[in-house]
Coordinates of C-alpha atoms and ligand atoms in Angstrom, one line a residue:
X1385 CA -24.3 -64.4 -6.7
X1386 CA -27.4 -66.4 -7.3
X1387 CA -30.0 -63.8 -6.3
X1388 CA -31.5 -64.2 -9.7
X1389 CA -32.3 -67.9 -9.3
X1390 CA -35.9 -67.4 -8.2
X1391 CA -36.4 -64.5 -10.7
X1392 CA -39.2 -62.0 -10.4
X1393 CA -38.5 -60.7 -6.9
X1394 CA -35.6 -58.4 -7.7
X1395 CA -37.6 -55.3 -7.0
X1396 CA -37.4 -54.0 -10.6
X1397 CA -40.1 -51.7 -11.7
X1398 CA -41.5 -50.0 -14.9
X1399 CA -39.8 -50.5 -18.2
X1400 CA -36.8 -52.3 -16.7
X1401 CA -39.1 -54.8 -15.2
X1402 CA -41.0 -55.2 -18.5
X1403 CA -37.7 -55.7 -20.4
X1404 CA -36.4 -58.2 -17.9
X1405 CA -39.7 -60.0 -17.9
X1406 CA -39.5 -60.3 -21.7
X1407 CA -35.9 -61.4 -21.4
X1408 CA -36.8 -63.9 -18.8
X1409 CA -39.6 -65.2 -21.0
X1410 CA -37.0 -65.6 -23.8
X1411 CA -34.7 -67.4 -21.5
X1412 CA -37.5 -69.8 -20.5
X1413 CA -38.2 -70.4 -24.2
X1414 CA -34.6 -71.0 -25.0
X1415 CA -34.3 -73.4 -22.1
X1416 CA -37.5 -75.1 -23.3
X1417 CA -36.0 -75.2 -26.8
X1418 CA -32.9 -76.7 -25.4
X1419 CA -34.9 -79.3 -23.7
X1420 CA -37.0 -79.7 -26.8
X1421 CA -33.8 -80.6 -28.6
X1422 CA -34.1 -83.6 -26.3
X1423 CA -31.5 -84.2 -23.6
X1424 CA -29.1 -86.7 -24.9
X1425 CA -27.6 -88.7 -22.1
X1426 CA -25.0 -90.3 -24.4
X1427 CA -23.7 -86.9 -25.5
X1428 CA -23.8 -85.9 -21.8
X1429 CA -21.4 -88.7 -20.9
X1430 CA -18.8 -87.1 -23.1
X1431 CA -19.1 -83.8 -21.2
X1432 CA -19.3 -85.6 -17.9
X1433 CA -16.2 -87.8 -18.4
X1434 CA -14.3 -84.7 -19.5
X1435 CA -15.3 -82.2 -16.7
X1436 CA -17.1 -84.0 -13.9
X1437 CA -15.7 -87.5 -13.5
X1438 CA -12.5 -86.4 -11.8
X1439 CA -14.5 -85.5 -8.7
X1440 CA -17.9 -87.3 -9.1
X1441 CA -16.5 -90.6 -10.4
X1442 CA -17.1 -92.3 -13.7
X1443 CA -20.1 -94.1 -12.2
X1444 CA -21.5 -91.0 -10.5
X1445 CA -20.9 -92.4 -7.0
X1446 CA -19.0 -89.3 -5.8
X1447 CA -15.7 -91.2 -5.7
X1448 CA -13.5 -89.8 -8.5
X1449 CA -9.8 -89.7 -8.0
X1450 CA -9.8 -86.2 -6.5
X1451 CA -12.7 -87.0 -4.1
X1452 CA -10.6 -88.5 -1.3
X1453 CA -9.1 -85.1 -0.3
X1454 CA -12.4 -83.3 -0.2
X1455 CA -14.9 -82.4 2.5
X1456 CA -17.7 -82.1 1.7
X1457 CA -17.4 -85.0 -0.7
X1458 CA -18.5 -84.6 -4.3
X1459 CA -22.2 -85.5 -4.7
X1460 CA -23.0 -89.2 -5.1
X1461 CA -25.6 -89.1 -7.9
X1462 CA -26.7 -92.7 -7.6
X1463 CA -29.0 -92.0 -4.7
X1464 CA -30.3 -88.7 -6.1
X1465 CA -30.1 -86.7 -2.8
X1466 CA -29.8 -83.1 -3.9
X1467 CA -29.4 -80.1 -1.7
X1468 CA -30.1 -77.2 -4.0
X1469 CA -33.8 -77.7 -4.7
X1470 CA -37.1 -75.9 -4.8
X1471 CA -38.9 -79.2 -4.4
X1472 CA -40.1 -80.5 -1.1
X1473 CA -37.9 -82.3 1.5
X1474 CA -37.0 -85.8 0.3
X1475 CA -38.0 -85.1 -3.3
X1476 CA -36.0 -85.1 -6.5
X1477 CA -34.8 -81.8 -7.9
X1478 CA -36.3 -80.3 -11.0
X1479 CA -34.1 -79.8 -14.1
X1480 CA -34.1 -76.1 -13.3
X1481 CA -32.6 -76.9 -9.9
X1482 CA -29.8 -79.1 -11.3
X1483 CA -29.2 -76.5 -14.1
X1484 CA -28.8 -73.7 -11.6
X1485 CA -26.3 -75.8 -9.5
X1486 CA -24.3 -76.6 -12.5
X1487 CA -24.2 -73.0 -13.8
X1488 CA -23.4 -71.4 -10.5
X1489 CA -21.6 -74.1 -8.7
X1490 CA -21.8 -74.5 -4.9
X1491 CA -19.9 -71.6 -3.3
X1492 CA -18.0 -72.6 -0.2
X1493 CA -17.2 -76.1 -1.7
X1494 CA -14.9 -77.4 -4.4
X1495 CA -17.9 -77.6 -6.8
X1496 CA -17.1 -74.9 -9.4
X1497 CA -19.7 -73.2 -11.6
X1498 CA -19.9 -74.2 -15.3
X1499 CA -21.2 -71.1 -17.0
X1500 CA -19.2 -71.9 -20.1
X1501 CA -20.9 -75.1 -20.9
X1502 CA -23.2 -74.5 -23.9
X1503 CA -27.0 -74.8 -23.3
X1504 CA -26.8 -78.1 -25.2
X1505 CA -24.0 -79.5 -23.2
X1506 CA -25.7 -78.5 -20.0
X1507 CA -28.9 -80.2 -21.0
X1508 CA -27.1 -83.3 -22.0
X1509 CA -25.0 -83.6 -18.9
X1510 CA -28.2 -83.1 -16.8
X1511 CA -29.7 -86.1 -18.6
X1512 CA -26.6 -88.1 -17.9
X1513 CA -26.6 -87.2 -14.2
X1514 CA -30.1 -88.3 -13.9
X1515 CA -29.3 -91.6 -15.6
X1516 CA -27.1 -92.6 -12.6
X1517 CA -30.2 -93.0 -10.5
X1518 CA -33.3 -95.1 -11.2
X1519 CA -35.4 -92.7 -9.1
X1520 CA -35.6 -90.1 -11.9
X1521 CA -37.4 -92.6 -14.2
X1522 CA -40.2 -93.2 -11.7
X1523 CA -43.4 -91.3 -11.3
X1524 CA -44.3 -87.7 -12.4
X1525 CA -41.6 -85.2 -12.9
X1526 CA -40.9 -83.3 -9.6
X1527 CA -42.6 -79.9 -9.1
X1528 CA -41.3 -77.0 -7.1
X1529 CA -42.9 -76.3 -3.7
X1530 CA -45.2 -73.3 -3.1
X1531 CA -42.5 -71.0 -1.6
X1532 CA -44.8 -67.9 -1.0
X1533 CA -43.6 -64.3 -1.3
X1534 CA -41.3 -62.4 1.0
X1535 CA -43.3 -60.1 3.3
X1536 CA -40.2 -58.0 3.6
X1537 CA -37.3 -57.5 6.1
X1538 CA -36.4 -54.8 8.6
X1539 CA -35.7 -54.8 12.3
X1540 CA -39.1 -56.4 13.3
X1541 CA -38.6 -59.3 10.9
X1542 CA -35.1 -59.8 12.1
X1543 CA -36.3 -59.9 15.7
X1544 CA -39.0 -62.4 14.8
X1545 CA -36.4 -64.4 12.9
X1546 CA -34.1 -64.5 15.9
X1547 CA -37.0 -66.0 17.9
X1548 CA -37.7 -68.6 15.2
X1549 CA -33.9 -69.5 15.3
X1550 CA -34.3 -70.4 18.9
X1551 CA -37.7 -72.0 18.6
X1552 CA -36.5 -74.3 15.7
X1553 CA -33.3 -75.1 17.6
X1554 CA -31.0 -74.0 14.8
X1555 CA -28.6 -73.1 17.6
X1556 CA -28.1 -76.8 18.4
X1557 CA -25.9 -77.1 15.3
X1558 CA -25.2 -73.6 14.2
X1559 CA -24.4 -72.1 17.6
X1560 CA -25.7 -68.9 19.3
X1561 CA -24.0 -66.5 16.8
X1562 CA -24.4 -68.9 13.8
X1563 CA -20.7 -69.7 13.6
X1564 CA -21.2 -73.5 13.5
X1565 CA -20.2 -74.1 17.1
X1566 CA -23.5 -75.6 18.4
X1567 CA -23.4 -78.5 20.9
X1568 CA -24.3 -81.0 18.2
X1569 CA -21.8 -79.7 15.6
X1570 CA -19.0 -82.2 16.5
X1571 CA -21.3 -85.1 15.9
X1572 CA -22.8 -84.3 12.5
X1573 CA -22.5 -86.7 9.6
X1574 CA -24.0 -86.7 6.1
X1575 CA -26.0 -89.6 4.8
X1576 CA -22.9 -91.5 3.8
X1577 CA -21.3 -91.1 7.2
X1578 CA -18.8 -88.4 6.3
X1579 CA -18.4 -85.7 8.8
X1580 CA -20.2 -82.5 7.9
X1581 CA -19.8 -79.0 9.3
X1582 CA -22.8 -77.0 10.4
X1583 CA -22.4 -74.1 8.0
X1584 CA -20.9 -70.9 9.4
X1585 CA -24.0 -68.6 9.0
X1586 CA -21.9 -65.5 9.4
X1587 CA -20.2 -66.3 6.0
X1588 CA -23.4 -65.7 4.0
X1589 CA -21.4 -65.2 0.8
X1590 CA -20.2 -68.9 1.0
X1591 CA -23.7 -70.5 1.2
X1592 CA -23.8 -73.4 -1.2
X1593 CA -27.2 -72.4 -2.6
X1594 CA -26.7 -68.6 -2.9
X1595 CA -26.8 -65.7 -0.5
X1596 CA -30.0 -63.8 -1.2
X1597 CA -33.0 -63.9 1.2
X1598 CA -34.9 -65.9 -1.4
X1599 CA -32.1 -68.5 -1.6
X1600 CA -31.8 -68.8 2.2
X1601 CA -35.6 -69.1 2.6
X1602 CA -35.7 -71.9 0.0
X1603 CA -32.8 -73.8 1.6
X1604 CA -34.3 -73.5 5.1
X1605 CA -37.8 -74.4 4.0
X1606 CA -37.0 -77.3 1.6
X1607 CA -34.0 -78.6 3.7
X1608 CA -30.6 -79.8 2.5
X1609 CA -31.3 -83.5 1.6
X1610 CA -28.5 -85.8 2.6
X1611 CA -27.4 -83.6 5.5
X1612 CA -28.6 -83.7 9.1
X1613 CA -30.3 -80.3 8.7
X1614 CA -34.1 -80.6 9.0
X1615 CA -36.4 -78.9 6.6
X1616 CA -38.4 -76.1 8.2
X1617 CA -41.4 -77.1 6.1
X1618 CA -42.0 -79.9 8.5
X1619 CA -42.1 -77.5 11.5
X1620 CA -44.3 -75.2 9.4
X1621 CA -46.8 -78.0 8.5
X1622 CA -46.9 -79.0 12.2
X1623 CA -47.9 -75.4 13.1
X1624 CA -44.7 -74.7 15.1
X1625 CA -43.9 -71.7 12.9
X1626 CA -45.9 -69.7 10.4
X1627 CA -44.8 -69.1 6.8
X1628 CA -44.1 -65.4 7.8
X1629 CA -41.8 -66.6 10.5
X1630 CA -39.8 -68.8 8.1
X1631 CA -39.3 -65.7 5.9
X1632 CA -38.3 -63.7 9.0
X1633 CA -35.8 -66.5 9.8
X1634 CA -34.3 -66.1 6.3
X1635 CA -33.9 -62.3 6.9
X1636 CA -32.3 -63.0 10.3
X1637 CA -29.8 -65.5 8.8
X1638 CA -29.0 -63.0 6.0
X1639 CA -28.3 -60.4 8.7
X1640 CA -25.6 -62.5 10.3
X1641 CA -23.0 -61.6 7.7
X1642 CA -22.3 -59.9 4.4
X1643 CA -23.9 -61.4 1.3
X1644 CA -20.8 -60.6 -0.8
X1645 CA -17.3 -61.7 -0.1
X1646 CA -15.5 -58.9 1.8
X1647 CA -13.4 -56.8 -0.5
X1648 CA -9.9 -58.1 -1.1
X1649 CA -7.2 -55.8 0.5
X1650 CA -3.5 -55.8 0.0
X1651 CA -2.5 -53.7 3.0
X1652 CA -3.4 -53.6 6.7
X1653 CA -3.3 -49.8 7.4
X1654 CA -2.2 -49.4 11.0
X1655 CA -3.4 -46.0 12.1
X1656 CA -1.8 -43.9 14.9
X1657 CA -3.7 -44.1 18.1
X1658 CA -3.1 -40.6 19.6
X1659 CA -5.0 -41.6 22.8
X1660 CA -2.8 -44.6 23.5
X1661 CA -3.1 -48.3 22.4
X1662 CA -5.9 -50.6 23.4
X1663 CA -4.7 -52.9 26.2
X1664 CA -6.4 -56.1 25.0
X1665 CA -8.5 -57.5 22.2
X1666 CA -11.8 -56.5 23.9
X1667 CA -11.0 -52.8 24.3
X1668 CA -13.7 -50.4 22.8
X1669 CA -11.0 -48.4 21.2
X1670 CA -10.6 -51.1 18.5
X1671 CA -13.8 -49.5 17.1
X1672 CA -11.6 -46.7 15.6
X1673 CA -9.4 -49.1 13.6
X1674 CA -10.4 -50.3 10.2
X1675 CA -10.7 -54.1 9.9
X1676 CA -9.2 -55.7 6.8
X1677 CA -10.2 -59.2 5.6
X1678 CA -7.8 -61.7 4.2
X1679 CA -8.9 -65.1 2.8
X1680 CA -6.9 -68.1 3.8
X1681 CA -6.6 -71.4 1.8
X1682 CA -5.5 -74.9 2.8
X1683 CA -1.7 -75.5 2.6
X1684 CA -1.6 -77.8 -0.4
X1685 CA 1.9 -77.3 -1.6
X1686 CA 3.9 -79.5 0.7
X1687 CA 2.7 -82.8 2.2
X1688 CA 0.8 -83.5 4.4
X1689 CA -1.6 -81.2 2.5
X1690 CA -4.8 -79.7 3.8
X1691 CA -7.6 -79.6 1.2
X1692 CA -10.4 -79.0 3.7
X1693 CA -9.2 -76.3 6.0
X1694 CA -11.4 -75.0 8.9
X1695 CA -10.2 -71.4 8.9
X1696 CA -11.0 -69.7 5.6
X1697 CA -10.3 -66.1 6.4
X1698 CA -9.1 -63.6 9.0
X1699 CA -10.0 -60.0 10.0
X1700 CA -7.0 -57.9 10.9
X1701 CA -6.9 -54.5 12.7
X1702 CA -3.8 -52.6 13.8
X1703 CA -2.9 -49.5 15.8
X1704 CA 0.4 -48.0 16.8
X1705 CA 1.5 -45.0 19.0
X1706 CA 5.0 -44.4 17.7
X1707 CA 6.5 -46.7 20.3
X1708 CA 4.5 -49.9 20.1
X1709 CA 2.3 -51.6 17.5
X1710 CA -0.8 -53.8 18.4
X1711 CA -2.8 -56.0 16.2
X1712 CA -6.2 -57.5 16.8
X1713 CA -6.8 -60.6 14.7
X1714 CA -10.1 -62.4 14.5
X1715 CA -11.1 -65.7 12.8
X1716 CA -13.9 -68.2 13.1
X1717 CA -13.2 -71.6 14.4
X1718 CA -16.1 -73.6 15.9
X1719 CA -14.0 -75.5 18.3
X1720 CA -11.8 -74.2 21.1
X1721 CA -9.0 -76.8 20.8
X1722 CA -7.9 -78.9 22.4
X1723 CA -11.5 -80.0 23.3
X1724 CA -12.3 -83.6 24.1
X1725 CA -15.9 -83.2 22.8
X1726 CA -14.4 -82.9 19.3
X1727 CA -12.3 -86.1 19.5
X1728 CA -14.8 -88.1 17.5
X1729 CA -15.0 -85.4 14.9
X1730 CA -11.2 -85.2 14.5
X1731 CA -11.0 -89.0 14.1
X1732 CA -13.7 -89.0 11.4
X1733 CA -12.0 -86.1 9.6
X1734 CA -8.7 -87.9 9.7
X1735 CA -10.2 -91.1 8.4
X1736 CA -12.2 -89.3 5.7
X1737 CA -9.5 -87.2 4.2
X1738 CA -6.8 -89.1 2.4
X1739 CA -4.1 -87.1 3.9
X1740 CA -1.0 -89.0 2.8
X1741 CA -2.3 -91.1 0.0
X1742 CA -3.5 -93.8 2.4
X1743 CA -6.6 -94.2 4.5
X1744 CA -4.7 -95.7 7.4
X1745 CA -5.0 -93.2 10.2
X1746 CA -2.3 -94.7 12.4
X1747 CA 0.2 -94.8 9.5
X1748 CA -0.5 -91.3 8.5
X1749 CA -0.2 -90.0 12.1
X1750 CA 3.0 -91.9 12.5
X1751 CA 4.3 -90.4 9.3
X1752 CA 3.5 -86.9 10.6
X1753 CA 5.3 -87.7 13.9
X1754 CA 8.3 -89.1 12.2
X1755 CA 8.6 -86.0 10.0
X1756 CA 8.1 -83.6 12.9
X1757 CA 10.5 -84.0 15.7
X1758 CA 10.4 -80.6 17.5
X1759 CA 6.8 -80.7 18.3
X1760 CA 5.1 -83.8 19.5
X1761 CA 1.3 -83.9 19.7
X1762 CA 0.1 -83.2 23.2
X1763 CA -2.4 -85.2 25.3
X1764 CA -1.6 -88.3 23.3
X1765 CA -2.0 -91.4 25.4
X1766 CA -1.6 -94.8 23.7
X1767 CA -4.5 -95.5 21.4
X1768 CA -6.2 -92.2 21.9
X1769 CA -6.9 -89.4 19.5
X1770 CA -4.0 -86.9 19.7
X1771 CA -5.2 -83.5 20.7
X1772 CA -3.7 -80.5 19.1
X1773 CA -4.1 -76.8 20.2
X1774 CA -5.4 -74.1 17.9
X1775 CA -2.7 -71.9 16.5
X1776 CA -2.0 -68.7 14.6
X1777 CA 1.2 -67.2 13.2
X1778 CA 1.8 -63.7 11.9
X1779 CA 4.8 -63.8 9.5
X1780 CA 7.2 -60.9 8.6
X1781 CA 10.6 -60.8 7.0
X1782 CA 13.4 -60.1 9.5
X1783 CA 14.2 -56.8 7.7
X1784 CA 12.0 -54.5 5.7
X1785 CA 12.9 -55.4 2.1
X1786 CA 14.3 -52.6 -0.1
X1787 CA 13.1 -54.3 -3.3
X1788 CA 10.2 -56.6 -4.1
X1789 CA 12.3 -59.6 -2.8
X1790 CA 10.6 -61.4 0.0
X1791 CA 11.3 -64.7 1.8
X1792 CA 9.4 -67.8 0.5
X1793 CA 5.8 -67.3 1.7
X1794 CA 5.6 -70.8 3.3
X1795 CA 7.6 -69.7 6.4
X1796 CA 10.8 -68.9 4.5
X1797 CA 13.7 -71.2 3.7
X1798 CA 17.2 -71.9 4.9
X1799 CA 18.7 -68.8 3.4
X1800 CA 15.9 -66.4 3.9
X1801 CA 14.2 -67.1 7.3
X1802 CA 11.0 -65.3 8.4
X1803 CA 10.2 -63.7 11.7
X1804 CA 7.1 -65.1 13.3
X1805 CA 4.7 -64.0 16.0
X1806 CA 3.3 -67.3 17.2
X1807 CA 0.2 -68.0 19.2
X1808 CA -0.9 -71.4 20.5
X1809 CA -4.0 -72.0 22.6
X1810 CA -2.0 -73.8 25.3
X1811 CA 1.3 -71.8 25.2
X1812 CA 0.2 -68.3 24.4
X1813 CA 2.1 -65.7 22.4
X1814 CA 5.8 -65.9 21.5
X1815 CA 8.2 -65.2 18.7
X1816 CA 10.1 -67.6 16.4
X1817 CA 12.3 -67.9 13.4
X1818 CA 11.0 -69.9 10.5
X1819 CA 13.2 -71.6 7.9
X1820 CA 10.4 -73.5 6.0
X1821 CA 7.1 -75.0 7.0
X1822 CA 6.9 -76.6 10.4
X1823 CA 10.3 -75.3 11.3
X1824 CA 9.6 -72.6 14.0
X1825 CA 12.5 -72.1 16.3
X1826 CA 11.6 -70.1 19.4
X1827 CA 13.2 -66.6 20.0
X1828 CA 12.8 -66.4 23.7
X1829 CA 14.4 -63.0 24.0
X1830 CA 11.8 -61.3 21.9
X1831 CA 9.4 -59.1 23.8
X1832 CA 6.2 -59.8 21.8
X1833 CA 3.2 -60.1 24.2
X1834 CA -0.5 -60.7 24.0
X1835 CA -3.4 -63.1 24.6
X1836 CA -6.4 -64.6 22.9
X1837 CA -10.0 -65.2 23.8
X1838 CA -12.5 -67.6 22.2
X1839 CA -16.2 -66.8 22.2
X1840 CA -19.1 -68.4 20.3
X1841 CA -17.0 -69.8 17.5
X1842 CA -14.5 -67.0 17.1
X1843 CA -11.0 -66.3 18.3
X1844 CA -9.8 -62.8 19.1
X1845 CA -6.0 -62.6 19.3
X1846 CA -4.2 -59.5 20.6
X1847 CA -0.5 -59.1 20.0
X1848 CA 1.8 -56.2 20.8
X1849 CA 5.5 -55.4 20.5
X1850 CA 7.7 -52.3 20.5
X1851 CA 8.5 -50.9 17.0
X1852 CA 12.2 -51.3 17.8
X1853 CA 13.1 -54.7 19.3
X1854 CA 15.4 -55.2 22.2
X1855 CA 19.1 -55.0 21.2
X1856 CA 19.5 -58.7 22.0
X1857 CA 16.4 -59.7 20.1
X1858 CA 16.4 -60.6 16.4
X1859 CA 13.0 -59.3 15.3
X1860 CA 12.1 -56.8 12.6
X1861 CA 12.3 -53.1 13.3
X1862 CA 9.0 -51.6 12.2
X1863 CA 9.3 -48.3 10.4
X1864 CA 6.5 -45.8 10.0
X1865 CA 5.5 -45.2 6.4
X1866 CA 7.1 -48.4 5.0
X1867 CA 5.1 -51.2 3.5
X1868 CA 6.2 -54.3 5.3
X1869 CA 5.3 -57.8 4.1
X1870 CA 3.0 -59.8 6.3
X1871 CA 1.4 -63.2 6.0
X1872 CA -0.9 -65.3 8.1
X1873 CA -1.3 -69.0 9.0
X1874 CA -4.0 -70.7 11.1
X1875 CA -4.6 -74.2 12.6
X1876 CA -7.7 -75.8 14.0
X1877 CA -6.4 -78.5 16.3
X1878 CA -9.8 -80.3 16.6
X1879 CA -9.8 -81.0 12.9
X1880 CA -6.4 -82.6 13.1
X1881 CA -4.6 -79.5 11.9
X1882 CA -1.0 -79.5 13.0
X1883 CA 2.4 -78.6 11.5
X1884 CA 2.0 -78.4 7.7
X1885 CA -1.7 -79.1 7.7
X1886 CA -2.8 -75.5 8.2
X1887 CA -4.5 -72.6 6.4
X1888 CA -2.2 -70.1 4.8
X1889 CA -2.2 -66.7 3.1
X1890 CA 0.2 -65.3 0.6
X1891 CA 2.2 -62.2 1.4
X1892 CA 0.2 -59.0 2.1
X1893 CA 1.5 -55.7 3.6
X1894 CA 1.2 -53.8 6.8
X1895 CA 1.7 -50.1 6.7
X1896 CA 2.2 -48.0 9.9
X1897 CA 0.8 -44.6 9.2
X1898 CA 3.1 -41.8 10.1
X1899 CA 1.8 -38.8 12.1
X1900 CA -0.5 -36.7 9.8
X1901 CA 2.2 -34.0 9.3
X1902 CA 4.8 -36.1 7.5
X1903 CA 2.7 -38.5 5.4
X1904 CA 4.3 -39.1 2.1
X1905 CA 3.3 -41.4 -0.8
X1906 CA 5.7 -44.3 -0.7
X1907 CA 6.6 -45.0 -4.3
X1908 CA 8.0 -48.5 -3.9
X1909 CA 4.6 -49.5 -2.5
X1910 CA 3.0 -49.6 -5.9
X1911 CA 5.7 -51.9 -7.2
X1912 CA 5.3 -54.2 -4.2
X1913 CA 1.5 -54.2 -4.5
X1914 CA 1.9 -55.4 -8.1
X1915 CA 4.2 -58.2 -7.1
X1916 CA 1.8 -59.0 -4.3
X1917 CA -1.0 -59.5 -6.7
X1918 CA 1.3 -61.7 -8.8
X1919 CA 2.1 -63.8 -5.7
X1920 CA -1.5 -64.4 -5.2
X1921 CA -1.9 -65.7 -8.8
X1922 CA 1.0 -68.0 -8.2
X1923 CA -0.6 -69.4 -5.0
X1924 CA -3.8 -70.0 -6.9
X1925 CA -1.9 -71.7 -9.7
X1926 CA 0.0 -73.9 -7.3
X1927 CA -3.2 -74.8 -5.5
X1928 CA -5.2 -75.6 -8.6
X1929 CA -2.4 -77.4 -10.1
X1930 CA -2.4 -79.9 -7.4
Ligands
LIG3393 C1 -13.4 -80.2 -8.3 C2 -14.5 -81.2 -8.0 C3 -15.8 -81.1 -8.7 C4 -15.9 -81.0 -10.1 C5 -14.9 -81.0 -11.2 C6 -17.4 -81.1 -10.3 N1 -18.0 -81.1 -9.1 FE1 -20.0 -81.2 -8.8 N2 -19.8 -81.2 -6.8 C7 -18.6 -81.2 -6.2 C8 -18.8 -81.2 -4.8 C9 -17.7 -81.3 -3.7 C10 -20.2 -81.2 -4.6 C11 -20.9 -81.3 -3.2 C12 -20.9 -80.0 -2.4 C13 -21.7 -80.2 -1.1 O1 -22.1 -81.2 -0.7 O2 -21.9 -79.1 -0.5 C14 -20.8 -81.2 -5.9 C15 -22.1 -81.2 -6.1 C16 -22.7 -81.2 -7.4 C17 -24.1 -81.2 -7.6 C18 -25.2 -81.3 -6.6 C19 -26.0 -80.1 -6.3 C20 -27.0 -80.3 -5.3 O3 -28.1 -79.7 -5.4 O4 -26.8 -81.1 -4.3 C21 -24.3 -81.3 -9.0 C22 -25.6 -81.3 -9.7 C23 -23.0 -81.3 -9.6 N3 -22.0 -81.2 -8.6 C24 -22.8 -81.4 -10.9 C25 -21.5 -81.3 -11.5 C26 -21.3 -81.4 -12.9 C27 -22.3 -81.5 -14.0 C28 -19.9 -81.3 -13.1 C29 -19.1 -81.2 -14.4 C30 -19.6 -80.3 -15.4 C31 -19.3 -81.2 -11.8 N4 -20.3 -81.2 -10.9 C32 -18.0 -81.1 -11.6 C33 -17.3 -81.2 -6.8 C34 -17.1 -81.1 -8.1
LIG3394 C1 -29.0 -81.0 13.0 C2 -28.1 -79.9 12.7 C3 -28.7 -78.7 12.0 C4 -29.8 -78.0 12.4 C5 -30.7 -78.2 13.6 C6 -29.9 -76.9 11.5 N1 -28.9 -76.9 10.5 FE1 -28.6 -75.6 9.1 N2 -27.0 -76.7 8.4 C7 -26.6 -77.9 9.0 C8 -25.5 -78.4 8.2 C9 -24.7 -79.7 8.5 C10 -25.3 -77.6 7.1 C11 -24.3 -77.6 6.0 C12 -24.7 -78.5 4.8 C13 -23.6 -78.6 3.8 O1 -22.5 -78.2 4.0 O2 -23.9 -79.0 2.7 C14 -26.3 -76.5 7.3 C15 -26.4 -75.4 6.4 C16 -27.3 -74.4 6.6 C17 -27.4 -73.2 5.7 C18 -26.5 -72.9 4.5 C19 -27.3 -73.3 3.2 C20 -26.5 -73.2 2.0 O3 -27.0 -72.8 1.0 O4 -25.3 -73.6 2.0 C21 -28.3 -72.4 6.3 C22 -28.7 -71.0 5.8 C23 -28.8 -73.0 7.5 N3 -28.2 -74.2 7.6 C24 -29.8 -72.5 8.3 C25 -30.4 -73.2 9.3 C26 -31.5 -72.7 10.1 C27 -32.2 -71.3 9.9 C28 -31.8 -73.7 11.0 C29 -33.0 -73.7 11.9 C30 -34.3 -73.7 11.3 C31 -30.9 -74.7 10.8 N4 -30.0 -74.4 9.8 C32 -30.9 -75.9 11.5 C33 -27.1 -78.5 10.1 C34 -28.2 -78.0 10.8

């Protein structure tokens, strides 16, 4: 993470502090030396054309060949509007700011970090970036703002920060719990007119400019130029909030979610609920079940692809009682689709993302319709934005595999179908057979049941079924103590996600814990875990190769 960006405030003491101060001094000297070598924009062009032009465009206008599929779009350097700055709102970034953004990347976006560029290459490419805009040649070099020092966190600071969150109307965009579902969220655009999401403040580890309190304070105070987010320094200068309150606000935001990505699990451990299963997703008894986080990525393997998915992760809990199994699945989605107040947003997203290699929205929607016969978009009157529901699928094989063989993770194929628990915000919970993406065929005799609720930018889905299905039904028979493959898929209807345009996971596992007396170590599990990790590598490869 980027907690070291501002240096100095890491709470080190004694010899460690001294050593690190000396080291920091050395780094500064090295950086100065590197700058002393004179930034060479011409040499920087070579680095840029090799590594950056694909996204940022040969002329720095943010329009490289890969840009059309991205949201947020790669930065347009010609107007010099930078987000990750310690300089005041509306000002140019310092070289240190640009250097940090290049080194660390912008988490939560497609902008990767470039720690492997040499100091020389980094300085040269900075010079080249600056050469795209005439603003850098004008006036004195930009200076960082006076950021002050953190008076410290704790419950009182968090409470004062929560008050500042309301006073400064952060809620209008970020929503009451910070999940990006504020009333203005569907209307937001960046300075180029591209739709922009109000960041989900509960995913602190995905903040573009780093997740430490210092990082958050700097972003909030200096603002994110080029986005609709105002800089709190303006409110501070107008006396609406004190500097202490802005620090408190940073502590409050940091408290909304973990600063590090949740640990990656392979297995949902489904404990035995001796006192009976919770009856719905709100039951207090879910408190006893461990929650496992699984990241989701855009479906980019089969067209139409989804490079800018809304749902980027899911929390899963499970309990069983020897007869039934229940899952509680939670994910963040700022819109409760279908919702007419997100029509404009959906239209802008569809127009911005080059979904089928063409910008023509009608043509691309027609292509989707032609390809998908069994599921027409709903609420679609002539000339209107088609409205899609939100959806979630839980995918299993039809039978517990005896080897590491599993169906194709993208909803199976003709020979190896998958068994699906399906949920749709209009039709509720059901079961289906999948023979490939967008091929769900309903299994009406299956007795899976459940419901979902949406609150403040988050869905909570509850699904339940007997371990052994009805004799007429085709579903999997869950066995205690077996590792059973499971995968997840989510759709945000209000961002135009339907059919293949979804968020997906690779295969993970679900394990129903047997009663304490007969718990055994299941040997094949190890082998399956290994292949599971391999599967993930494959997905990553497939995604990055596209
Ligand atoms: C895979 C696409 C991709 C590549 C390759 C890429 N970038 Fe980016 N870059 C982005 C995106 C997207 C953003 C904007 C993210 C946002 O707006 O939140 C960005 C933003 C930036 C920013 C702006 C930071 C700020 O403060 O606003 C800088 C500087 C930058 N990139 C430099 C580079 C350099 C230098 C390279 C090559 C060494 C590079 N990028 C390669 C996608 C890319
Ligand atoms: C007008 C809408 C709007 C308001 C009001 C607003 N924000 Fe934001 N905020 C945004 C948008 C849009 C982004 C995402 C920018 C991006 O993706 O590059 C964002 C991003 C952020 C981030 C993430 C920074 C990062 O490093 O990625 C934080 C933290 C944040 N806002 C906090 C706040 C706080 C605190 C307030 C109240 C003082 C506030 N915002 C008010 C629209 C708003």
